[in-house]
Short mmCIF file of C-alpha atoms in Angstrom, two decimals:
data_model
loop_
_atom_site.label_atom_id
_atom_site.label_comp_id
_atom_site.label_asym_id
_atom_site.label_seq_id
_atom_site.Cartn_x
_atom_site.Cartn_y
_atom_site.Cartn_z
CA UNK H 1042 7.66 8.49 7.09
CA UNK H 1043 11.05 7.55 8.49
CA UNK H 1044 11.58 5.20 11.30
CA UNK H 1045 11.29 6.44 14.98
CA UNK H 1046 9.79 9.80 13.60
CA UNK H 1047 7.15 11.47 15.57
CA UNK H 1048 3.74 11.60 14.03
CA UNK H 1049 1.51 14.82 14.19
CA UNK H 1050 -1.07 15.63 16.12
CA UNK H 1051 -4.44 15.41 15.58
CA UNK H 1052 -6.79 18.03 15.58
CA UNK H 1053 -7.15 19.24 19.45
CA UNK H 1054 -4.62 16.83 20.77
CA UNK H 1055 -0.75 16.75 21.27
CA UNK H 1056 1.86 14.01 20.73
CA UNK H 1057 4.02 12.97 23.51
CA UNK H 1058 6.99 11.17 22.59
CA UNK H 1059 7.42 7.79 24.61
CA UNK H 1060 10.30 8.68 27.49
CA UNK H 1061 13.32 5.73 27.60
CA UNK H 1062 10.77 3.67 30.26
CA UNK H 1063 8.22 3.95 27.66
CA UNK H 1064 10.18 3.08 25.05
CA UNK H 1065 11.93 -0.31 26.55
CA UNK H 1066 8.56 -1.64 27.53
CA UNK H 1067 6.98 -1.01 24.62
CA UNK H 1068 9.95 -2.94 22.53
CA UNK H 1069 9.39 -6.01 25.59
CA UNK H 1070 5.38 -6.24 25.06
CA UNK H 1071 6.03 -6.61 21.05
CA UNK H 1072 9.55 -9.01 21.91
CA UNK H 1073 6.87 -10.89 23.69
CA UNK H 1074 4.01 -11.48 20.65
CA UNK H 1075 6.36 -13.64 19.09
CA UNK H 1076 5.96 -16.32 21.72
CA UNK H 1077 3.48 -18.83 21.54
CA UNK H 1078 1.64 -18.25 25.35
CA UNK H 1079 -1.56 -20.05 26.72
CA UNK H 1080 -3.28 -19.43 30.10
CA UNK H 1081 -4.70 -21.18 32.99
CA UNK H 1082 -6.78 -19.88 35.69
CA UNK H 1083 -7.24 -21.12 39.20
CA UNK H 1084 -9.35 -20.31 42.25
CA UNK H 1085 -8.42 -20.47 45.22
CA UNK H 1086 -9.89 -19.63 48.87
CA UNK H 1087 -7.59 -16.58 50.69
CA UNK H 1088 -9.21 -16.45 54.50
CA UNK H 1089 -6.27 -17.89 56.22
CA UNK H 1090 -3.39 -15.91 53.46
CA UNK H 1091 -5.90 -12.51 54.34
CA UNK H 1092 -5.73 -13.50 58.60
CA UNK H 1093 -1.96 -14.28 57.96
CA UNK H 1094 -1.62 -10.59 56.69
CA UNK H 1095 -3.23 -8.74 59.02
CA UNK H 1096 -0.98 -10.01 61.42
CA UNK H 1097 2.11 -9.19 59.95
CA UNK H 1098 1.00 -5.91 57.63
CA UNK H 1099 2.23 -3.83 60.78
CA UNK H 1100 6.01 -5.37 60.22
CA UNK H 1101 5.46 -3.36 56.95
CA UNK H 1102 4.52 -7.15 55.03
CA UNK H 1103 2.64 -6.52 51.83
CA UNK H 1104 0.15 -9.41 50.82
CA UNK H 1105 2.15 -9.12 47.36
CA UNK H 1106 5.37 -9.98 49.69
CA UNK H 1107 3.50 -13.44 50.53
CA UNK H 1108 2.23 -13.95 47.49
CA UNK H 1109 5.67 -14.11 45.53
CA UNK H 1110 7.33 -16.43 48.68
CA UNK H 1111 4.00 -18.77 48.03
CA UNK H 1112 5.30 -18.45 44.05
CA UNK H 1113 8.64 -18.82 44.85
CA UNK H 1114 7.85 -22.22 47.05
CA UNK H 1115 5.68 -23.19 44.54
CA UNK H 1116 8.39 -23.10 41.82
CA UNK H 1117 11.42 -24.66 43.86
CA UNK H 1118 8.61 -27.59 43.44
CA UNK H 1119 7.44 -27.14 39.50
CA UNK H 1120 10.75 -26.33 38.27
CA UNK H 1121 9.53 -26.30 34.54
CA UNK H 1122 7.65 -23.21 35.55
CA UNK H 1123 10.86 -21.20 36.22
CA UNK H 1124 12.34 -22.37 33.21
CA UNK H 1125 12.99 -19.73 30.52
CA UNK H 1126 13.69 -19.65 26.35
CA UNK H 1127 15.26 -17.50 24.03
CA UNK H 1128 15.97 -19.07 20.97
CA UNK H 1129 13.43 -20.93 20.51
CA UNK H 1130 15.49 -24.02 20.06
CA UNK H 1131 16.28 -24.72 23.61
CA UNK H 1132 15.57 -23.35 27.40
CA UNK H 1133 17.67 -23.43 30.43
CA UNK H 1134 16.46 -24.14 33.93
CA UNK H 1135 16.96 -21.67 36.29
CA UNK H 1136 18.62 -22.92 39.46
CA UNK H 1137 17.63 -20.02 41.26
CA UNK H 1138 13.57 -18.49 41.85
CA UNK H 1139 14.10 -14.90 41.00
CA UNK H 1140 10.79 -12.96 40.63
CA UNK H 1141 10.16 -10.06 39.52
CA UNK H 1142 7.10 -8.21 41.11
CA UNK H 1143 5.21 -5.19 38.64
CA UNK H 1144 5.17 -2.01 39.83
CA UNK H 1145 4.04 0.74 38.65
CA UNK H 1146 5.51 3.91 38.23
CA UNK H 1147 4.62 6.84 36.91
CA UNK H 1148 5.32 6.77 32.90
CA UNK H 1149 6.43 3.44 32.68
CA UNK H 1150 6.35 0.07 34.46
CA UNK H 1151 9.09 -1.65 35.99
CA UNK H 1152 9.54 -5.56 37.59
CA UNK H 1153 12.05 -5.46 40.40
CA UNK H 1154 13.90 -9.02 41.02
CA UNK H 1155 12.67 -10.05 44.94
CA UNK H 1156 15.04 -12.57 46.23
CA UNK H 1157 14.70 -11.38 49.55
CA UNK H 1158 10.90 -10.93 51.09
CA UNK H 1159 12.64 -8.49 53.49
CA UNK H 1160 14.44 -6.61 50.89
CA UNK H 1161 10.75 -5.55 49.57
CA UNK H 1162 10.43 -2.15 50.82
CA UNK H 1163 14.38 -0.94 49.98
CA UNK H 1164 13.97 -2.51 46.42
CA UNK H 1165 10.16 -0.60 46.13
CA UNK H 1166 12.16 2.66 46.87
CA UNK H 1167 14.35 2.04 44.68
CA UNK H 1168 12.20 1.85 41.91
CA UNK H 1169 9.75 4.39 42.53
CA UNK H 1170 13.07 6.81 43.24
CA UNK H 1171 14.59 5.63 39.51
CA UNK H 1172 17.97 4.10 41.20
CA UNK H 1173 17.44 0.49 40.23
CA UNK H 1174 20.86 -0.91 39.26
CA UNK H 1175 19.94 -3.23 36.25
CA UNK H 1176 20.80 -6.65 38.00
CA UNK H 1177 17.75 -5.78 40.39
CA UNK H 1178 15.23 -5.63 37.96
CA UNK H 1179 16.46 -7.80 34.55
CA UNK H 1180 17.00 -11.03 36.19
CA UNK H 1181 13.84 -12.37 36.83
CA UNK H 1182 12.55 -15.28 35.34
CA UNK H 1183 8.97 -15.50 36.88
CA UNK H 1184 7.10 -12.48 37.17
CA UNK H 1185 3.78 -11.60 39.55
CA UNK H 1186 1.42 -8.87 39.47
CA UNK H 1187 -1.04 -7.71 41.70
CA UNK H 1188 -4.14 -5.47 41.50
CA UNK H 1189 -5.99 -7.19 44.34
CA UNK H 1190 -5.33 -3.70 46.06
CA UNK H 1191 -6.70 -2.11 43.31
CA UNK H 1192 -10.28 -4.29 44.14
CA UNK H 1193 -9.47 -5.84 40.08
CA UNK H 1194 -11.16 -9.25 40.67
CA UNK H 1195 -9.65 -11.27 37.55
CA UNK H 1196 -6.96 -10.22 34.77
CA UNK H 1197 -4.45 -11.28 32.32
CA UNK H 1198 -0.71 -10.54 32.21
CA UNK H 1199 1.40 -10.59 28.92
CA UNK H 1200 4.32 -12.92 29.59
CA UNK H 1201 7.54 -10.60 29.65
CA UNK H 1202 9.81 -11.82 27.28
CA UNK H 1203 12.75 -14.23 27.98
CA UNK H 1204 10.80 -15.12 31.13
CA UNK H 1205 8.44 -18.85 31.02
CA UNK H 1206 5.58 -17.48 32.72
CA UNK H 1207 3.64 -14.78 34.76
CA UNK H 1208 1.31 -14.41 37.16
CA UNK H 1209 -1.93 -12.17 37.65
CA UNK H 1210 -3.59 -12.04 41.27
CA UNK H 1211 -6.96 -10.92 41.81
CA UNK H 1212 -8.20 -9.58 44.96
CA UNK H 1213 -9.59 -11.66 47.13
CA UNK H 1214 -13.37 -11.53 47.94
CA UNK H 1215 -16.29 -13.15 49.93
CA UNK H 1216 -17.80 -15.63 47.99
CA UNK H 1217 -20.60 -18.28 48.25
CA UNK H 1218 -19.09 -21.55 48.14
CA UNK H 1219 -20.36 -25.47 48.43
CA UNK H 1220 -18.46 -27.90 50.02
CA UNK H 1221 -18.56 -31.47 49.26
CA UNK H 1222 -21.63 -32.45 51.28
CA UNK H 1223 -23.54 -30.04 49.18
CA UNK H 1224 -23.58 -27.45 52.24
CA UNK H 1225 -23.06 -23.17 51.76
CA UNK H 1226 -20.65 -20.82 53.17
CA UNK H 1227 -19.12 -17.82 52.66
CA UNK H 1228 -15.41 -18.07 52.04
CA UNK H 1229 -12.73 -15.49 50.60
CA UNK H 1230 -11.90 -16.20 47.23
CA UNK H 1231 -9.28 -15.26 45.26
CA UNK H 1232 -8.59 -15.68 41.11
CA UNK H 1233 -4.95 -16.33 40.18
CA UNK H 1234 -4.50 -16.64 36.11
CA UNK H 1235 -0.89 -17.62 35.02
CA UNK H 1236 0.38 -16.77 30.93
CA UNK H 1237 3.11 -19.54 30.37
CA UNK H 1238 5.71 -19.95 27.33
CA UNK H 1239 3.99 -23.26 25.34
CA UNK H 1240 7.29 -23.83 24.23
CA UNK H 1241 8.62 -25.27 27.09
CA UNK H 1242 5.52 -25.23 29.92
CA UNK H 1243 2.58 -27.40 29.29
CA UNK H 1244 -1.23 -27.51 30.76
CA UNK H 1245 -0.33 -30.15 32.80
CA UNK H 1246 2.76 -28.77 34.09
CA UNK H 1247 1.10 -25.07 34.60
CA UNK H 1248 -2.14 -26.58 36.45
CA UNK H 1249 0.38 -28.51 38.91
CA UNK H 1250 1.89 -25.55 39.44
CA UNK H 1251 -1.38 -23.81 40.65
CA UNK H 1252 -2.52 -26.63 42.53
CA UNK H 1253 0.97 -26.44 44.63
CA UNK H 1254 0.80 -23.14 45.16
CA UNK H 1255 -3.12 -22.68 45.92
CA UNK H 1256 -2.61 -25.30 48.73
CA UNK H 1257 0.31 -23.10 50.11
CA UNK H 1258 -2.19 -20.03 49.97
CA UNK H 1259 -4.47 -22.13 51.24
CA UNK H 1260 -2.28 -23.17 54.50
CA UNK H 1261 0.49 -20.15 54.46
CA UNK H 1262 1.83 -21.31 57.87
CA UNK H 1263 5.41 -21.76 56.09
CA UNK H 1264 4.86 -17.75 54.64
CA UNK H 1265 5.81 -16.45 57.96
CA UNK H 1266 8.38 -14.17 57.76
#
C-alpha cells in the first residue's frame, strides 16, 4: 500500500484520518524514539507549594504556573538540564529557560513556550483558540506536564524531541510519612518523574536537578508572583 494512504476500516468501525495537529505530533513522538532517554523520579512534600496556591489561585495563578517558575529556577541552577541536541554529535546550552507547558486540546496536543508566569492565561487562550504564532510554542527546550488536576498520582512523559528533558507532575496527596526520629505524620506528597536526553544529561546531573527544585517546592517563598 502506498505511503500516507488511508487504511480501511474494519468491520463496524470507521477510519479517521489524523488532522495536521495529529499528524505533527505523531511525526515528534517517533522523532523522539531515536533518542537514547532514561528517567528519574523524585518525591517531594507539596503542603507549603498547595498553601502558597490557595492564596494566589484567586489572581487567576495555576499550580502548573508555579510549578514551571520552580523548573525554571531550578534550571538557571542545573544548566545541563536545559541543554538540548540534535545531531547527535554535539548540544548547545540554552542561555535562556524557555518551557513549554502541555496542554491539551481537543485532537491534538500542543506545548506553549511560558517565559512569562503572567503571560499564562493569554498564551492558554491562545492555544485552546488555535492562534499560536509558532515562536510561542516551538522554542522550548524544557517541557512540564501536569495531571495533578486530573488526581493522576505518578506518570511518564516522552521527551519531545530536540528538547534535553521533560517533566511529569503528579498530584499531590496526603501521605504517611517518618521523619528522622522515627516519628509519623501526615504530609502532602507529591511524585515528580523527569525523561532526560542520556546523551548529554546524566543521573547525577538529573537527580541534582530534582533535589534543587524539590527544595524550592519545598520552600516556594521566592514563587510569589
Amino acid at each position: 500500500m502506498a505511503s500516507g494512504a488511508v487504511l480501511p476500516p474494519l468491520p463496524g468501525g470507521r477510519v479517521v484520518p489524523f488532522t495536521t495537529m495529529q499528524a505533527a505530533v505523531s511525526r515528534n513522538m517517533v522523532e523522539s524514539l531515536s533518542v537514547p532517554t532514561f528517567r528519574v523520579r523524585n518525591s517531594m512534600t507539596a503542603d507549603k507549594l498547595d498553601a502558597l496556591y490557595e492564596k494566589v489561585k484567586s489572581k487567576g495563578v495555576t499550580k502548573t504556573v508555579l510549578l514551571v517558575k520552580a523548573a525554571a529556577m531550578a534550571l538557571t541552577q542545573h544548566p545541563v538540564v536545559n541543554a538540548s541536541c540534535r545531531d547527535g554529535k554535539s548540544f548547545s546550552y540554552n542561555t535562556n529557560v524557555n518551557i513549554g507547558v502541555a496542554v491539551a486540546l481537543e485532537g491534538g496536543l500542543l506545548t506553549p513556550v511560558l517565559e512569562d508566569a503572567d503571560k499564562w492565561r493569554v498564551l492558554l487562550k491562545k492555544a485552546r483558540t488555535k492562534q499560536l504564532q509558532p515562536n510561542e510554542y516551538n522554542s522550548g527546550k524544557f517541557t512540564l506536564s501536569n495531571l495533578g488536576m486530573f488526581g493522576v498520582d505518578r506518570f511518564d512523559a516522552i521527551l519531545p524531541a530536540g528538547q534535553g528533558a521533560i517533566m511529569a507532575v503528579g498530584a499531590s496527596k496526603p501521605t504517611v510519612v517518618a521523619d528522622k526520629d522515627g516519628f509519623f505524620s501526615i504530609k502532602s506528597e507529591m511524585l515528580v518523574n523527569v525523561t532526560a536526553d542520556h546523551r548529554i544529561i546524566y543521573g547525577a546531573d538529573l537527580a541534582a536537578f530534582l533535589q534543587t527544585f524539590a527544595k524550592i517546592v519545598e520552600d516556594p517563598e521566592g514563587l510569589t508572583l
